[in-house]
PDB file of C-alpha atoms in Angstrom:
ATOM      1  CA  ASP H   1     121.468  85.307  79.455  1.00  0.00           C
ATOM      2  CA  GLN H   2     118.126  86.258  81.168  1.00  0.00           C
ATOM      3  CA  GLN H   3     117.210  83.789  82.931  1.00  0.00           C
ATOM      4  CA  VAL H   4     113.629  85.247  83.819  1.00  0.00           C
ATOM      5  CA  LYS H   5     111.734  85.764  80.627  1.00  0.00           C
ATOM      6  CA  GLN H   6     108.335  87.027  78.958  1.00  0.00           C
ATOM      7  CA  ASN H   7     108.051  87.224  75.115  1.00  0.00           C
ATOM      8  CA  SER H   8     105.083  89.280  74.907  1.00  0.00           C
ATOM      9  CA  PRO H   9     105.405  92.549  75.027  1.00  0.00           C
ATOM     10  CA  SER H  10     102.280  93.444  74.933  1.00  0.00           C
ATOM     11  CA  LEU H  11      99.244  92.182  75.171  1.00  0.00           C
ATOM     12  CA  SER H  12      95.159  92.854  74.641  1.00  0.00           C
ATOM     13  CA  VAL H  13      92.088  92.453  76.399  1.00  0.00           C
ATOM     14  CA  GLN H  14      88.812  93.594  75.843  1.00  0.00           C
ATOM     15  CA  GLU H  15      87.367  95.000  79.200  1.00  0.00           C
ATOM     16  CA  GLY H  16      85.504  91.961  81.157  1.00  0.00           C
ATOM     17  CA  ARG H  17      87.776  89.201  79.473  1.00  0.00           C
ATOM     18  CA  ILE H  18      90.997  87.342  81.745  1.00  0.00           C
ATOM     19  CA  SER H  19      94.030  88.200  80.737  1.00  0.00           C
ATOM     20  CA  ILE H  20      96.467  85.899  80.918  1.00  0.00           C
ATOM     21  CA  LEU H  21     100.313  87.438  80.983  1.00  0.00           C
ATOM     22  CA  ASN H  22     103.421  84.678  80.794  1.00  0.00           C
ATOM     23  CA  CYS H  23     106.297  83.904  82.411  1.00  0.00           C
ATOM     24  CA  ASP H  24     109.651  82.053  81.383  1.00  0.00           C
ATOM     25  CA  TYR H  25     112.707  81.260  83.469  1.00  0.00           C
ATOM     26  CA  THR H  26     115.769  79.177  82.931  1.00  0.00           C
ATOM     27  CA  ASN H  27     116.900  78.956  86.459  1.00  0.00           C
ATOM     28  CA  SER H  28     115.243  75.981  88.870  1.00  0.00           C
ATOM     29  CA  MET H  29     116.879  77.312  91.355  1.00  0.00           C
ATOM     30  CA  PHE H  30     114.320  80.424  91.656  1.00  0.00           C
ATOM     31  CA  ASP H  31     112.617  80.332  95.809  1.00  0.00           C
ATOM     32  CA  TYR H  32     109.629  82.743  95.448  1.00  0.00           C
ATOM     33  CA  PHE H  33     108.128  84.764  92.318  1.00  0.00           C
ATOM     34  CA  LEU H  34     106.203  87.689  91.805  1.00  0.00           C
ATOM     35  CA  TRP H  35     104.093  89.960  90.259  1.00  0.00           C
ATOM     36  CA  TYR H  36     105.031  93.509  90.358  1.00  0.00           C
ATOM     37  CA  LYS H  37     103.115  96.122  88.474  1.00  0.00           C
ATOM     38  CA  LYS H  38     103.699  99.374  87.299  1.00  0.00           C
ATOM     39  CA  TYR H  39     101.913 102.870  86.444  1.00  0.00           C
ATOM     40  CA  PRO H  40     103.952 104.993  83.859  1.00  0.00           C
ATOM     41  CA  ALA H  41     106.053 107.558  85.712  1.00  0.00           C
ATOM     42  CA  GLU H  42     104.760 105.650  89.266  1.00  0.00           C
ATOM     43  CA  GLY H  43     107.068 103.086  90.269  1.00  0.00           C
ATOM     44  CA  PRO H  44     106.291  99.391  90.306  1.00  0.00           C
ATOM     45  CA  THR H  45     103.999  97.986  93.086  1.00  0.00           C
ATOM     46  CA  PHE H  46     103.644  95.253  94.555  1.00  0.00           C
ATOM     47  CA  LEU H  47     100.947  92.544  92.557  1.00  0.00           C
ATOM     48  CA  ILE H  48     100.569  88.984  93.791  1.00  0.00           C
ATOM     49  CA  SER H  49     103.107  86.772  94.300  1.00  0.00           C
ATOM     50  CA  ILE H  50     104.209  82.521  94.528  1.00  0.00           C
ATOM     51  CA  SER H  51     106.462  79.783  96.491  1.00  0.00           C
ATOM     52  CA  SER H  52     108.153  77.600  94.529  1.00  0.00           C
ATOM     53  CA  ILE H  53     106.890  75.179  96.750  1.00  0.00           C
ATOM     54  CA  LYS H  54     103.258  75.847  95.634  1.00  0.00           C
ATOM     55  CA  ASP H  55     101.470  75.970  92.059  1.00  0.00           C
ATOM     56  CA  LYS H  56      98.484  78.909  92.613  1.00  0.00           C
ATOM     57  CA  ASN H  57      98.369  81.523  94.798  1.00  0.00           C
ATOM     58  CA  GLU H  58      94.824  83.102  94.407  1.00  0.00           C
ATOM     59  CA  ASP H  59      94.174  86.680  95.542  1.00  0.00           C
ATOM     60  CA  GLY H  60      90.828  88.457  94.532  1.00  0.00           C
ATOM     61  CA  ARG H  61      90.504  88.838  90.572  1.00  0.00           C
ATOM     62  CA  PHE H  62      94.373  87.955  90.407  1.00  0.00           C
ATOM     63  CA  THR H  63      95.915  84.091  89.722  1.00  0.00           C
ATOM     64  CA  VAL H  64      99.048  82.864  89.603  1.00  0.00           C
ATOM     65  CA  PHE H  65      99.462  79.305  88.555  1.00  0.00           C
ATOM     66  CA  LEU H  66     103.383  78.229  89.423  1.00  0.00           C
ATOM     67  CA  ASN H  67     104.421  74.665  86.818  1.00  0.00           C
ATOM     68  CA  LYS H  68     108.180  74.659  88.065  1.00  0.00           C
ATOM     69  CA  SER H  69     108.645  71.163  85.217  1.00  0.00           C
ATOM     70  CA  ALA H  70     107.952  73.638  82.581  1.00  0.00           C
ATOM     71  CA  LYS H  71     109.580  76.970  84.404  1.00  0.00           C
ATOM     72  CA  HIS H  72     106.558  79.204  83.423  1.00  0.00           C
ATOM     73  CA  LEU H  73     104.399  80.484  84.962  1.00  0.00           C
ATOM     74  CA  SER H  74     100.814  83.099  84.845  1.00  0.00           C
ATOM     75  CA  LEU H  75      99.522  85.701  86.184  1.00  0.00           C
ATOM     76  CA  HIS H  76      96.157  85.132  85.961  1.00  0.00           C
ATOM     77  CA  ILE H  77      93.074  88.799  85.717  1.00  0.00           C
ATOM     78  CA  VAL H  78      89.544  87.853  86.306  1.00  0.00           C
ATOM     79  CA  PRO H  79      87.545  89.979  84.851  1.00  0.00           C
ATOM     80  CA  SER H  80      89.816  92.730  83.494  1.00  0.00           C
ATOM     81  CA  GLN H  81      88.901  96.817  84.794  1.00  0.00           C
ATOM     82  CA  PRO H  82      90.500  98.980  82.668  1.00  0.00           C
ATOM     83  CA  GLY H  83      92.514  99.861  85.937  1.00  0.00           C
ATOM     84  CA  ASP H  84      95.045  97.267  85.404  1.00  0.00           C
ATOM     85  CA  SER H  85      95.988  98.647  81.940  1.00  0.00           C
ATOM     86  CA  ALA H  86      99.551  99.133  82.855  1.00  0.00           C
ATOM     87  CA  VAL H  87     103.111  97.652  82.458  1.00  0.00           C
ATOM     88  CA  TYR H  88     103.336  94.026  84.385  1.00  0.00           C
ATOM     89  CA  PHE H  89     106.982  92.074  85.533  1.00  0.00           C
ATOM     90  CA  CYS H  90     107.351  88.572  86.149  1.00  0.00           C
ATOM     91  CA  ALA H  91     109.522  88.978  89.049  1.00  0.00           C
ATOM     92  CA  ALA H  92     111.754  85.438  90.705  1.00  0.00           C
ATOM     93  CA  ILE H  93     113.772  85.266  94.154  1.00  0.00           C
ATOM     94  CA  PRO H  94     116.878  82.580  93.671  1.00  0.00           C
ATOM     95  CA  ASN H  95     116.462  80.096  97.425  1.00  0.00           C
ATOM     96  CA  ARG H  96     119.925  81.748  99.012  1.00  0.00           C
ATOM     97  CA  ASP H  97     120.604  84.584  97.709  1.00  0.00           C
ATOM     98  CA  ASP H  98     119.923  88.556  98.046  1.00  0.00           C
ATOM     99  CA  LYS H  99     118.723  89.203  94.291  1.00  0.00           C
ATOM    100  CA  ILE H 100     115.441  90.303  92.383  1.00  0.00           C
ATOM    101  CA  ILE H 101     115.778  89.091  89.246  1.00  0.00           C
ATOM    102  CA  PHE H 102     113.361  90.268  86.774  1.00  0.00           C
ATOM    103  CA  GLY H 103     111.409  90.573  83.251  1.00  0.00           C
ATOM    104  CA  LYS H 104     111.252  92.937  79.938  1.00  0.00           C
ATOM    105  CA  GLY H 105     108.020  93.397  81.327  1.00  0.00           C
ATOM    106  CA  THR H 106     104.369  92.531  79.401  1.00  0.00           C
ATOM    107  CA  ARG H 107     101.881  96.140  78.748  1.00  0.00           C
ATOM    108  CA  LEU H 108      98.641  95.155  79.350  1.00  0.00           C
ATOM    109  CA  HIS H 109      96.071  97.137  77.011  1.00  0.00           C
ATOM    110  CA  ILE H 110      92.738  96.328  78.288  1.00  0.00           C
ATOM    111  CA  LEU H 111      89.850  97.784  76.045  1.00  0.00           C
ATOM    112  CA  PRO H 112      86.827  98.811  76.615  1.00  0.00           C
TER     113      PRO H 112
ATOM    114  CA  ASN X   1     104.242 106.776 105.799  1.00  0.00           C
ATOM    115  CA  ALA X   2     107.314 108.076 103.399  1.00  0.00           C
ATOM    116  CA  GLY X   3     108.382 104.700 102.136  1.00  0.00           C
ATOM    117  CA  VAL X   4     111.019 105.168  99.432  1.00  0.00           C
ATOM    118  CA  THR X   5     111.941 108.135  98.766  1.00  0.00           C
ATOM    119  CA  GLN X   6     114.299 109.302  95.788  1.00  0.00           C
ATOM    120  CA  THR X   7     115.739 112.792  94.669  1.00  0.00           C
ATOM    121  CA  PRO X   8     116.155 114.314  92.555  1.00  0.00           C
ATOM    122  CA  LYS X   9     112.966 113.569  90.697  1.00  0.00           C
ATOM    123  CA  PHE X  10     114.601 114.859  87.251  1.00  0.00           C
ATOM    124  CA  GLN X  11     117.970 115.202  86.451  1.00  0.00           C
ATOM    125  CA  VAL X  12     119.467 116.813  82.688  1.00  0.00           C
ATOM    126  CA  LEU X  13     123.690 116.297  83.007  1.00  0.00           C
ATOM    127  CA  LYS X  14     126.229 116.716  80.763  1.00  0.00           C
ATOM    128  CA  THR X  15     128.687 114.024  79.613  1.00  0.00           C
ATOM    129  CA  GLY X  16     131.225 113.460  82.076  1.00  0.00           C
ATOM    130  CA  GLN X  17     129.355 115.519  85.440  1.00  0.00           C
ATOM    131  CA  SER X  18     128.887 112.986  88.404  1.00  0.00           C
ATOM    132  CA  MET X  19     125.380 113.288  90.525  1.00  0.00           C
ATOM    133  CA  THR X  20     124.347 111.463  93.318  1.00  0.00           C
ATOM    134  CA  LEU X  21     121.013 109.852  93.682  1.00  0.00           C
ATOM    135  CA  GLN X  22     119.620 109.730  97.045  1.00  0.00           C
ATOM    136  CA  CYS X  23     117.346 107.333  98.548  1.00  0.00           C
ATOM    137  CA  ALA X  24     115.869 106.673 101.463  1.00  0.00           C
ATOM    138  CA  GLN X  25     113.705 104.635 103.554  1.00  0.00           C
ATOM    139  CA  ASP X  26     111.461 104.762 107.313  1.00  0.00           C
ATOM    140  CA  MET X  27     110.289 101.456 107.399  1.00  0.00           C
ATOM    141  CA  ASN X  28     113.507  99.421 109.104  1.00  0.00           C
ATOM    142  CA  HIS X  29     113.954  97.778 105.743  1.00  0.00           C
ATOM    143  CA  GLU X  30     117.560  95.884 105.321  1.00  0.00           C
ATOM    144  CA  TYR X  31     117.754  94.840 102.315  1.00  0.00           C
ATOM    145  CA  MET X  32     118.097  98.355  99.295  1.00  0.00           C
ATOM    146  CA  SER X  33     119.115  98.981  96.322  1.00  0.00           C
ATOM    147  CA  TRP X  34     118.472 100.208  92.214  1.00  0.00           C
ATOM    148  CA  TYR X  35     117.433  99.742  89.229  1.00  0.00           C
ATOM    149  CA  ARG X  36     117.411 101.615  85.831  1.00  0.00           C
ATOM    150  CA  GLN X  37     114.321 100.508  83.483  1.00  0.00           C
ATOM    151  CA  ASP X  38     114.988 101.534  80.118  1.00  0.00           C
ATOM    152  CA  PRO X  39     113.013 100.712  76.693  1.00  0.00           C
ATOM    153  CA  GLY X  40     112.316  96.993  76.305  1.00  0.00           C
ATOM    154  CA  MET X  41     114.356  95.729  78.645  1.00  0.00           C
ATOM    155  CA  GLY X  42     112.513  96.442  82.576  1.00  0.00           C
ATOM    156  CA  LEU X  43     114.548  96.986  85.162  1.00  0.00           C
ATOM    157  CA  ARG X  44     118.076  96.019  85.476  1.00  0.00           C
ATOM    158  CA  LEU X  45     119.663  95.577  88.265  1.00  0.00           C
ATOM    159  CA  ILE X  46     122.692  97.480  89.256  1.00  0.00           C
ATOM    160  CA  HIS X  47     123.932  97.265  92.611  1.00  0.00           C
ATOM    161  CA  TYR X  48     122.285  96.867  96.110  1.00  0.00           C
ATOM    162  CA  SER X  49     122.716  96.481  99.700  1.00  0.00           C
ATOM    163  CA  VAL X  50     121.408  93.663 102.234  1.00  0.00           C
ATOM    164  CA  GLY X  51     122.579  95.693 105.437  1.00  0.00           C
ATOM    165  CA  ALA X  52     124.358  99.046 106.409  1.00  0.00           C
ATOM    166  CA  GLY X  53     128.461  98.102 105.587  1.00  0.00           C
ATOM    167  CA  ILE X  54     127.287  95.325 102.753  1.00  0.00           C
ATOM    168  CA  THR X  55     127.039  95.588  98.666  1.00  0.00           C
ATOM    169  CA  ASP X  56     126.946  94.149  95.993  1.00  0.00           C
ATOM    170  CA  GLN X  57     126.624  93.965  92.435  1.00  0.00           C
ATOM    171  CA  GLY X  58     123.831  93.126  89.882  1.00  0.00           C
ATOM    172  CA  GLU X  59     123.364  93.096  86.750  1.00  0.00           C
ATOM    173  CA  VAL X  60     124.690  96.316  85.960  1.00  0.00           C
ATOM    174  CA  PRO X  61     127.015  97.968  87.881  1.00  0.00           C
ATOM    175  CA  ASN X  62     129.772  99.746  86.199  1.00  0.00           C
ATOM    176  CA  GLY X  63     129.374 103.481  85.693  1.00  0.00           C
ATOM    177  CA  TYR X  64     127.565 103.747  88.908  1.00  0.00           C
ATOM    178  CA  ASN X  65     129.255 103.547  92.634  1.00  0.00           C
ATOM    179  CA  VAL X  66     126.535 102.939  96.143  1.00  0.00           C
ATOM    180  CA  SER X  67     127.491 102.524  99.625  1.00  0.00           C
ATOM    181  CA  ARG X  68     125.278 102.093 103.204  1.00  0.00           C
ATOM    182  CA  SER X  69     126.754 103.922 105.856  1.00  0.00           C
ATOM    183  CA  THR X  70     123.115 103.659 107.252  1.00  0.00           C
ATOM    184  CA  THR X  71     120.188 102.226 107.049  1.00  0.00           C
ATOM    185  CA  GLU X  72     117.592 103.944 106.055  1.00  0.00           C
ATOM    186  CA  ASP X  73     119.871 105.880 103.154  1.00  0.00           C
ATOM    187  CA  PHE X  74     121.201 104.594 100.441  1.00  0.00           C
ATOM    188  CA  PRO X  75     122.475 106.448  97.580  1.00  0.00           C
ATOM    189  CA  LEU X  76     123.649 105.519  93.785  1.00  0.00           C
ATOM    190  CA  ARG X  77     126.690 107.318  92.811  1.00  0.00           C
ATOM    191  CA  LEU X  78     126.694 108.055  89.221  1.00  0.00           C
ATOM    192  CA  LEU X  79     130.909 108.898  88.473  1.00  0.00           C
ATOM    193  CA  SER X  80     130.935 110.532  85.173  1.00  0.00           C
ATOM    194  CA  ALA X  81     128.205 110.413  83.282  1.00  0.00           C
ATOM    195  CA  ALA X  82     127.733 109.367  79.812  1.00  0.00           C
ATOM    196  CA  PRO X  83     124.613 109.123  77.377  1.00  0.00           C
ATOM    197  CA  SER X  84     124.077 105.853  77.816  1.00  0.00           C
ATOM    198  CA  GLN X  85     123.385 105.966  81.798  1.00  0.00           C
ATOM    199  CA  THR X  86     120.076 108.280  80.531  1.00  0.00           C
ATOM    200  CA  SER X  87     117.543 106.619  81.932  1.00  0.00           C
ATOM    201  CA  VAL X  88     114.301 105.785  84.872  1.00  0.00           C
ATOM    202  CA  TYR X  89     116.549 105.370  87.480  1.00  0.00           C
ATOM    203  CA  PHE X  90     114.372 103.490  90.811  1.00  0.00           C
ATOM    204  CA  CYS X  91     115.293 102.624  94.298  1.00  0.00           C
ATOM    205  CA  ALA X  92     113.567  99.961  96.487  1.00  0.00           C
ATOM    206  CA  SER X  93     113.878  98.252  99.647  1.00  0.00           C
ATOM    207  CA  SER X  94     111.901  95.099 101.970  1.00  0.00           C
ATOM    208  CA  TYR X  95     112.805  92.988 104.774  1.00  0.00           C
ATOM    209  CA  ASP X  96     115.260  90.171 103.914  1.00  0.00           C
ATOM    210  CA  PRO X  97     114.131  89.532 100.225  1.00  0.00           C
ATOM    211  CA  GLY X  98     115.308  85.356 100.196  1.00  0.00           C
ATOM    212  CA  ILE X  99     111.611  85.484 102.985  1.00  0.00           C
ATOM    213  CA  SER X 100     108.871  84.427 101.300  1.00  0.00           C
ATOM    214  CA  GLY X 101     105.893  86.911 101.817  1.00  0.00           C
ATOM    215  CA  ASN X 102     108.157  90.120 101.890  1.00  0.00           C
ATOM    216  CA  THR X 103     106.957  92.582  99.474  1.00  0.00           C
ATOM    217  CA  ILE X 104     109.818  94.770  98.102  1.00  0.00           C
ATOM    218  CA  TYR X 105     109.064  98.726  97.719  1.00  0.00           C
ATOM    219  CA  PHE X 106     109.273 100.994  95.291  1.00  0.00           C
ATOM    220  CA  GLY X 107     110.212 104.717  95.699  1.00  0.00           C
ATOM    221  CA  GLU X 108     108.657 106.703  91.967  1.00  0.00           C
ATOM    222  CA  GLY X 109     111.747 106.667  90.238  1.00  0.00           C
ATOM    223  CA  SER X 110     114.730 109.088  89.308  1.00  0.00           C
ATOM    224  CA  TRP X 111     114.458 111.020  84.792  1.00  0.00           C
ATOM    225  CA  LEU X 112     118.581 111.259  83.899  1.00  0.00           C
ATOM    226  CA  THR X 113     119.416 112.260  81.276  1.00  0.00           C
ATOM    227  CA  VAL X 114     122.744 112.856  80.347  1.00  0.00           C
ATOM    228  CA  VAL X 115     123.602 114.947  77.406  1.00  0.00           C
TER     229      VAL X 115
END
């Protein structure tokens, strides 16, 4: 049973517009959430994170929103740039656990 | 600063052969892990370690073996390679991931093909 779900395998967004990537989770004991970005032939790199005690975290063009009641988080990229084209992984860390659980990823295409 | 180093980057194996994927980190991280990435499956945890001498299974441990004799190294062994193990393998490390704010660092990946 998949605990972290990214239901959109791909997403295309016009350059300059907002990109919204969604992630749902099933385990209410998740304590910490992260977003990773991955380019082809490279390892994933950390993008932004949010603790379960917060509902928003912002870092430059990237903002992550957490809705605990809906078990949903989203990553907003504003404005989208060509270099944002990559696969984005949502990940979660359960409370008092050391496992990091990743979603299947969403491939973001930024269109010129 | 090398970060997380994986070798080899590419490998072709015959079914039934064994091999070891090497992973080393120079950041003195306690937590290390191995993931495999398959199309449409995301990153799945194979094995992880919270410190030297301690290992545990992830989501897909079958067919793989690990050991953690030092803080720096976390090799992944394929005991008898099968075509189903054709994948891209990523090693990762961090300070205690259960503590918020700790970034997880990934290696560049090892492409393994089993024929």
